[in-house]
Amino acid sequence: MSSVEKDELAESGDTGIVGPPDSIRQLPRFAGPSTFARLPRLDEVSRADVAIFGVPFDAGTTYRPGARFGPEAIRAGSKLLRPYHLGLEIEPWSRLQIADAGDAGVTPFDIAEAVSQIESAAQRLYRSADRIITLGGDHTVALPMLRAAHRHHGPVALIHFDAHLDTWDNMFGARLTHGTPFRRATEERLLAVNHCAHVGIRHTTPAAKDLEDDRELGFATISTLDVARRGIEHAADRLRERVADRPVYISIDIDVLDPAHAPATGTPEPGGLSTRELQLLLYSLADLDIVGADVVEVSPAYDHAQITALAAAGLTFDLLAMVARGR
């Protein structure tokens, strides 16, 4: 169904889209399905424009574990979401069929096998969904999701929100970790070279050469200091110029946020973006062709009053609104 047809049906009130229960008239938001935003399961709809896909895996972490419980925490935080997105002035699930595809079955004992399992599960999911938004899990999961996205969309421009580059060659000799996914993705030619950027890099890194190596791989960097000094719109302009007209994959490591806004993450770094700054930056990118995304590194054992889970759920809703605007 075309976007024009969906708009016409939305005006008539008959879209054929299955959404969450009405939280006011049918069910209070603390009750109901445990899917993201209480949306229908994928097996309850014929096909989805966007599938929410949980990947409970954290064997690639190097500091604090626990992101295997991230998908569950983000879904729990999403119960508070309401249908209408004020910032982008759209109701995503009246425009798109969005469904929760559940979690991938992933071994916690073998990283290479887990990556293969995630990739296979994502490929199967593409048979029933046009786009996938992944709930991690640690950042290792971005690699198999990019592999799957590449098969359907070709090389993608990557906008990577993170405190860390994640383009290291190895960590303790291991080449598949949460600090190496975008080095592997570059080597495998999954990314559109020179159309990729990191946002939120800050504080410390093992060596200055890391930044040189990263530039040689084809990445630009917008640090949190750049955002603070030059503003949201300047950063958004740089990103739009960088990705040009390429299909875009957005990867959000929740540690791009300052620990005051997201304490529950594996490798926290002070001096990060505020939740509002990240949201404003995302809203400024809503005109891009977003073909996939992930929200990763939520480790709920370190959370307080669901601060991090609520932020991650809200950012996932922002991504859905952006896809709806773009479609």
Short mmCIF file of C-alpha atoms in Angstrom, two decimals:
data_model
loop_
_atom_site.label_atom_id
_atom_site.label_comp_id
_atom_site.label_asym_id
_atom_site.label_seq_id
_atom_site.Cartn_x
_atom_site.Cartn_y
_atom_site.Cartn_z
CA MET A 1 0.00 0.00 0.00
CA SER A 2 1.37 3.43 -0.96
CA SER A 3 1.80 6.26 1.55
CA VAL A 4 -0.89 8.23 -0.31
CA GLU A 5 -3.33 5.34 0.03
CA LYS A 6 -2.51 5.05 3.73
CA ASP A 7 -3.06 8.78 4.21
CA GLU A 8 -6.45 8.55 2.48
CA LEU A 9 -7.43 5.58 4.66
CA ALA A 10 -6.19 7.36 7.78
CA GLU A 11 -8.48 10.28 6.96
CA SER A 12 -11.40 7.89 6.58
CA GLY A 13 -10.49 6.14 9.86
CA ASP A 14 -10.07 2.74 8.13
CA THR A 15 -6.39 1.99 7.64
CA GLY A 16 -6.39 -1.76 8.16
CA ILE A 17 -3.48 -1.20 10.52
CA VAL A 18 -3.43 -3.08 13.83
CA GLY A 19 -2.18 -0.89 16.64
CA PRO A 20 -1.90 -1.08 20.43
CA PRO A 21 -4.99 -1.03 22.66
CA ASP A 22 -6.46 2.36 23.47
CA SER A 23 -4.84 3.23 26.79
CA ILE A 24 -7.67 5.52 27.82
CA ARG A 25 -10.75 3.55 26.87
CA GLN A 26 -9.57 -0.06 26.80
CA LEU A 27 -6.64 -0.75 29.09
CA PRO A 28 -4.43 1.22 31.49
CA ARG A 29 -0.85 1.52 30.27
CA PHE A 30 0.63 -0.56 33.08
CA ALA A 31 -1.40 -3.56 31.86
CA GLY A 32 -1.66 -5.40 28.58
CA PRO A 33 0.83 -7.06 26.23
CA SER A 34 4.55 -6.99 27.04
CA THR A 35 5.43 -6.09 23.46
CA PHE A 36 7.02 -2.75 22.61
CA ALA A 37 4.40 -0.03 23.26
CA ARG A 38 1.91 -2.92 23.52
CA LEU A 39 1.94 -3.22 19.74
CA PRO A 40 0.73 -6.43 18.09
CA ARG A 41 3.08 -9.36 17.68
CA LEU A 42 4.37 -9.95 14.18
CA ASP A 43 2.39 -13.20 13.94
CA GLU A 44 -0.81 -11.20 14.54
CA VAL A 45 -0.45 -9.17 11.31
CA SER A 46 0.00 -10.18 7.70
CA ARG A 47 3.10 -8.04 7.17
CA ALA A 48 4.84 -5.14 8.90
CA ASP A 49 6.32 -1.91 7.59
CA VAL A 50 8.59 -1.91 10.65
CA ALA A 51 9.43 -4.76 13.01
CA ILE A 52 10.77 -4.25 16.53
CA PHE A 53 13.37 -6.97 17.09
CA GLY A 54 14.96 -7.85 20.41
CA VAL A 55 18.50 -9.22 20.53
CA PRO A 56 19.33 -10.20 24.13
CA PHE A 57 23.09 -10.67 23.77
CA ASP A 58 25.97 -9.17 25.74
CA ALA A 59 28.92 -11.55 25.45
CA GLY A 60 30.80 -8.86 23.50
CA THR A 61 31.01 -6.40 26.39
CA THR A 62 34.34 -5.36 27.91
CA TYR A 63 33.24 -3.69 31.15
CA ARG A 64 29.78 -3.95 32.75
CA PRO A 65 27.61 -6.83 31.46
CA GLY A 66 23.82 -7.03 31.55
CA ALA A 67 22.65 -5.69 28.18
CA ARG A 68 21.13 -9.10 27.46
CA PHE A 69 18.27 -7.81 29.60
CA GLY A 70 18.03 -4.60 27.56
CA PRO A 71 15.17 -5.59 25.21
CA GLU A 72 13.00 -6.59 28.16
CA ALA A 73 13.74 -3.32 29.98
CA ILE A 74 13.10 -1.15 26.92
CA ARG A 75 9.78 -2.86 26.27
CA ALA A 76 8.80 -2.32 29.90
CA GLY A 77 9.71 1.37 29.60
CA SER A 78 7.68 1.67 26.42
CA LYS A 79 4.36 1.06 28.21
CA LEU A 80 4.32 4.77 29.02
CA LEU A 81 4.37 5.82 25.36
CA ARG A 82 1.35 7.54 23.86
CA PRO A 83 0.45 7.37 20.14
CA TYR A 84 1.11 10.96 18.99
CA HIS A 85 4.68 12.25 18.57
CA LEU A 86 4.67 15.95 19.46
CA GLY A 87 8.12 16.74 18.08
CA LEU A 88 7.47 15.34 14.60
CA GLU A 89 3.69 15.84 14.62
CA ILE A 90 2.83 12.33 13.57
CA GLU A 91 1.24 9.16 14.93
CA PRO A 92 3.54 6.40 13.68
CA TRP A 93 1.20 3.44 14.07
CA SER A 94 -1.63 5.10 12.19
CA ARG A 95 0.72 5.50 9.18
CA LEU A 96 2.72 2.29 9.43
CA GLN A 97 2.02 -1.27 10.42
CA ILE A 98 4.47 -1.76 13.28
CA ALA A 99 4.78 -5.07 15.08
CA ASP A 100 6.96 -6.66 17.71
CA ALA A 101 8.91 -9.62 16.33
CA GLY A 102 10.02 -10.87 19.74
CA ASP A 103 13.61 -11.82 20.52
CA ALA A 104 16.29 -13.66 18.59
CA GLY A 105 17.45 -16.96 20.07
CA VAL A 106 21.14 -16.28 20.68
CA THR A 107 23.80 -18.38 22.37
CA PRO A 108 25.59 -16.58 25.23
CA PHE A 109 28.70 -18.78 24.90
CA ASP A 110 30.09 -18.28 21.37
CA ILE A 111 30.26 -14.77 19.89
CA ALA A 112 30.84 -15.87 16.29
CA GLU A 113 27.94 -18.31 16.47
CA ALA A 114 25.74 -15.67 18.08
CA VAL A 115 26.52 -13.18 15.31
CA SER A 116 25.60 -15.83 12.73
CA GLN A 117 22.35 -16.60 14.56
CA ILE A 118 21.38 -12.92 14.72
CA GLU A 119 22.09 -12.43 11.02
CA SER A 120 20.03 -15.49 10.07
CA ALA A 121 17.14 -14.38 12.27
CA ALA A 122 17.22 -10.90 10.72
CA GLN A 123 17.21 -12.32 7.21
CA ARG A 124 14.13 -14.39 8.04
CA LEU A 125 12.49 -11.34 9.57
CA TYR A 126 12.92 -9.37 6.34
CA ARG A 127 10.50 -11.81 4.71
CA SER A 128 7.75 -10.31 6.90
CA ALA A 129 8.95 -6.74 7.48
CA ASP A 130 10.35 -3.95 5.31
CA ARG A 131 12.48 -2.34 8.04
CA ILE A 132 13.85 -3.49 11.37
CA ILE A 133 14.54 -1.51 14.54
CA THR A 134 16.65 -3.59 16.88
CA LEU A 135 16.66 -3.47 20.68
CA GLY A 136 20.01 -4.64 22.09
CA GLY A 137 21.94 -6.21 23.50
CA ASP A 138 25.48 -4.90 23.29
CA HIS A 139 26.85 -3.13 20.23
CA THR A 140 28.18 -6.35 18.72
CA VAL A 141 24.65 -6.90 17.41
CA ALA A 142 25.00 -3.99 14.98
CA LEU A 143 27.29 -6.04 12.72
CA PRO A 144 24.84 -8.85 11.87
CA MET A 145 22.01 -6.33 11.54
CA LEU A 146 24.09 -4.30 9.07
CA ARG A 147 24.85 -7.47 7.13
CA ALA A 148 21.13 -8.17 6.83
CA ALA A 149 20.33 -4.56 5.93
CA HIS A 150 23.04 -4.57 3.27
CA ARG A 151 21.46 -7.53 1.50
CA HIS A 152 18.21 -5.60 1.15
CA HIS A 153 19.40 -2.02 0.68
CA GLY A 154 23.01 -2.21 -0.47
CA PRO A 155 25.75 -0.16 1.23
CA VAL A 156 24.22 2.16 3.82
CA ALA A 157 25.32 5.46 5.31
CA LEU A 158 25.82 4.96 9.02
CA ILE A 159 25.00 7.58 11.65
CA HIS A 160 26.46 6.21 14.85
CA PHE A 161 25.56 7.84 18.16
CA ASP A 162 28.04 6.73 20.80
CA ALA A 163 30.64 7.85 23.33
CA HIS A 164 33.12 5.51 21.62
CA LEU A 165 34.31 4.96 18.05
CA ASP A 166 33.68 1.19 17.94
CA THR A 167 36.09 0.91 14.99
CA TRP A 168 38.93 -0.77 16.85
CA ASP A 169 40.53 -3.74 15.11
CA ASN A 170 40.29 -6.05 18.12
CA MET A 171 39.78 -6.10 21.87
CA PHE A 172 41.97 -8.50 23.84
CA GLY A 173 42.64 -10.24 20.54
CA ALA A 174 38.94 -10.78 19.76
CA ARG A 175 37.69 -9.33 16.47
CA LEU A 176 33.95 -9.64 17.24
CA THR A 177 33.12 -7.42 20.23
CA HIS A 178 31.06 -4.36 21.06
CA GLY A 179 34.08 -2.18 20.24
CA THR A 180 34.74 -3.54 16.74
CA PRO A 181 31.46 -3.81 14.76
CA PHE A 182 32.05 -0.88 12.45
CA ARG A 183 35.63 -1.90 11.61
CA ARG A 184 34.26 -5.28 10.51
CA ALA A 185 31.36 -3.60 8.68
CA THR A 186 33.82 -1.40 6.77
CA GLU A 187 36.02 -4.37 5.88
CA GLU A 188 32.97 -6.26 4.62
CA ARG A 189 31.90 -3.25 2.52
CA LEU A 190 28.55 -3.00 4.21
CA LEU A 191 28.84 0.78 4.56
CA ALA A 192 28.90 3.62 2.04
CA VAL A 193 32.50 4.76 2.43
CA ASN A 194 32.87 8.45 3.32
CA HIS A 195 29.15 8.74 4.05
CA CYS A 196 29.36 7.64 7.70
CA ALA A 197 29.69 9.60 10.92
CA HIS A 198 30.01 9.20 14.67
CA VAL A 199 28.17 11.56 16.99
CA GLY A 200 28.88 11.97 20.70
CA ILE A 201 32.51 10.79 20.83
CA ARG A 202 34.18 12.14 23.96
CA HIS A 203 36.42 12.00 27.00
CA THR A 204 39.05 9.25 26.57
CA THR A 205 40.34 6.78 23.99
CA PRO A 206 43.32 4.41 24.12
CA ALA A 207 45.46 6.47 21.70
CA ALA A 208 45.32 9.46 19.36
CA LYS A 209 45.98 7.06 16.49
CA ASP A 210 42.49 5.64 17.00
CA LEU A 211 41.07 8.84 15.50
CA GLU A 212 43.50 8.72 12.56
CA ASP A 213 42.61 5.09 11.84
CA ASP A 214 38.93 5.95 12.07
CA ARG A 215 39.26 8.75 9.51
CA GLU A 216 41.09 6.41 7.16
CA LEU A 217 38.14 4.03 7.38
CA GLY A 218 35.90 6.82 6.04
CA PHE A 219 34.23 8.18 9.18
CA ALA A 220 33.66 11.77 10.24
CA THR A 221 33.31 12.63 13.92
CA ILE A 222 31.04 15.10 15.70
CA SER A 223 31.99 15.20 19.37
CA THR A 224 29.79 16.28 22.24
CA LEU A 225 32.00 19.38 22.47
CA ASP A 226 31.18 20.16 18.82
CA VAL A 227 27.46 19.93 19.63
CA ALA A 228 27.87 22.10 22.74
CA ARG A 229 29.91 24.76 20.98
CA ARG A 230 28.19 24.91 17.58
CA GLY A 231 24.70 23.68 18.28
CA ILE A 232 22.22 21.05 17.15
CA GLU A 233 21.47 22.51 13.73
CA HIS A 234 25.15 22.74 12.79
CA ALA A 235 25.59 19.07 13.70
CA ALA A 236 22.45 18.10 11.78
CA ASP A 237 23.62 20.03 8.70
CA ARG A 238 26.95 18.23 8.78
CA LEU A 239 25.21 14.86 9.04
CA ARG A 240 22.78 15.57 6.21
CA GLU A 241 25.66 16.69 4.00
CA ARG A 242 27.64 13.63 5.00
CA VAL A 243 25.01 10.99 4.21
CA ALA A 244 23.71 12.85 1.10
CA ASP A 245 20.94 10.82 -0.55
CA ARG A 246 22.10 7.43 0.69
CA PRO A 247 19.89 4.98 2.59
CA VAL A 248 20.69 5.50 6.27
CA TYR A 249 21.17 3.14 9.19
CA ILE A 250 21.07 4.78 12.63
CA SER A 251 22.84 3.07 15.52
CA ILE A 252 22.28 4.47 19.02
CA ASP A 253 24.48 3.30 21.85
CA ILE A 254 22.67 4.61 24.91
CA ASP A 255 26.01 5.72 26.36
CA VAL A 256 25.94 8.63 23.91
CA LEU A 257 23.84 10.15 26.67
CA ASP A 258 25.50 11.49 29.78
CA PRO A 259 25.35 9.07 32.74
CA ALA A 260 23.00 11.55 34.42
CA HIS A 261 20.50 10.72 31.67
CA ALA A 262 21.44 7.07 31.08
CA PRO A 263 23.27 5.48 34.02
CA ALA A 264 22.43 1.91 33.03
CA THR A 265 25.00 1.14 30.37
CA GLY A 266 28.10 -0.98 30.02
CA THR A 267 30.74 1.71 29.49
CA PRO A 268 29.52 5.06 30.88
CA GLU A 269 31.43 8.24 30.01
CA PRO A 270 30.86 11.67 31.58
CA GLY A 271 30.18 14.70 29.40
CA GLY A 272 27.57 13.17 27.12
CA LEU A 273 24.53 14.54 25.35
CA SER A 274 21.32 15.17 27.23
CA THR A 275 18.26 13.21 26.20
CA ARG A 276 16.72 16.40 24.84
CA GLU A 277 19.81 17.22 22.76
CA LEU A 278 19.77 13.76 21.19
CA GLN A 279 16.05 13.96 20.48
CA LEU A 280 16.38 17.38 18.83
CA LEU A 281 19.22 16.08 16.69
CA LEU A 282 17.15 13.09 15.61
CA TYR A 283 14.16 15.29 14.77
CA SER A 284 16.44 17.35 12.52
CA LEU A 285 17.24 14.18 10.55
CA ALA A 286 13.66 13.04 10.01
CA ASP A 287 13.83 13.75 6.27
CA LEU A 288 16.48 11.05 5.70
CA ASP A 289 15.75 7.65 4.16
CA ILE A 290 16.09 5.50 7.28
CA VAL A 291 16.21 1.82 6.36
CA GLY A 292 17.20 0.38 9.74
CA ALA A 293 18.25 1.26 13.26
CA ASP A 294 19.26 -0.09 16.62
CA VAL A 295 19.18 1.07 20.25
CA VAL A 296 21.76 -0.84 22.27
CA GLU A 297 23.81 -1.15 25.47
CA VAL A 298 20.97 -0.71 27.99
CA SER A 299 22.06 -2.68 31.06
CA PRO A 300 19.09 -2.42 33.45
CA ALA A 301 20.84 -3.74 36.57
CA TYR A 302 22.51 -0.30 36.81
CA ASP A 303 19.32 1.70 36.24
CA HIS A 304 17.48 3.94 38.68
CA ALA A 305 13.70 4.39 38.40
CA GLN A 306 13.89 3.22 34.75
CA ILE A 307 15.77 6.40 33.69
CA THR A 308 17.75 4.61 30.99
CA ALA A 309 14.95 2.26 29.90
CA LEU A 310 12.55 5.18 29.50
CA ALA A 311 15.12 7.12 27.47
CA ALA A 312 15.76 4.11 25.22
CA ALA A 313 12.03 3.48 24.73
CA GLY A 314 11.49 7.15 23.88
CA LEU A 315 14.37 7.12 21.38
CA THR A 316 12.93 4.00 19.74
CA PHE A 317 9.62 5.82 19.39
CA ASP A 318 11.51 8.78 17.90
CA LEU A 319 13.02 6.45 15.30
CA LEU A 320 9.58 5.06 14.45
CA ALA A 321 8.24 8.59 14.02
CA MET A 322 11.20 9.43 11.77
CA VAL A 323 10.54 6.40 9.57
CA ALA A 324 6.85 7.32 9.41
CA ARG A 325 7.73 10.88 8.36
CA GLY A 326 10.15 9.63 5.75
CA ARG A 327 7.62 7.18 4.30
#
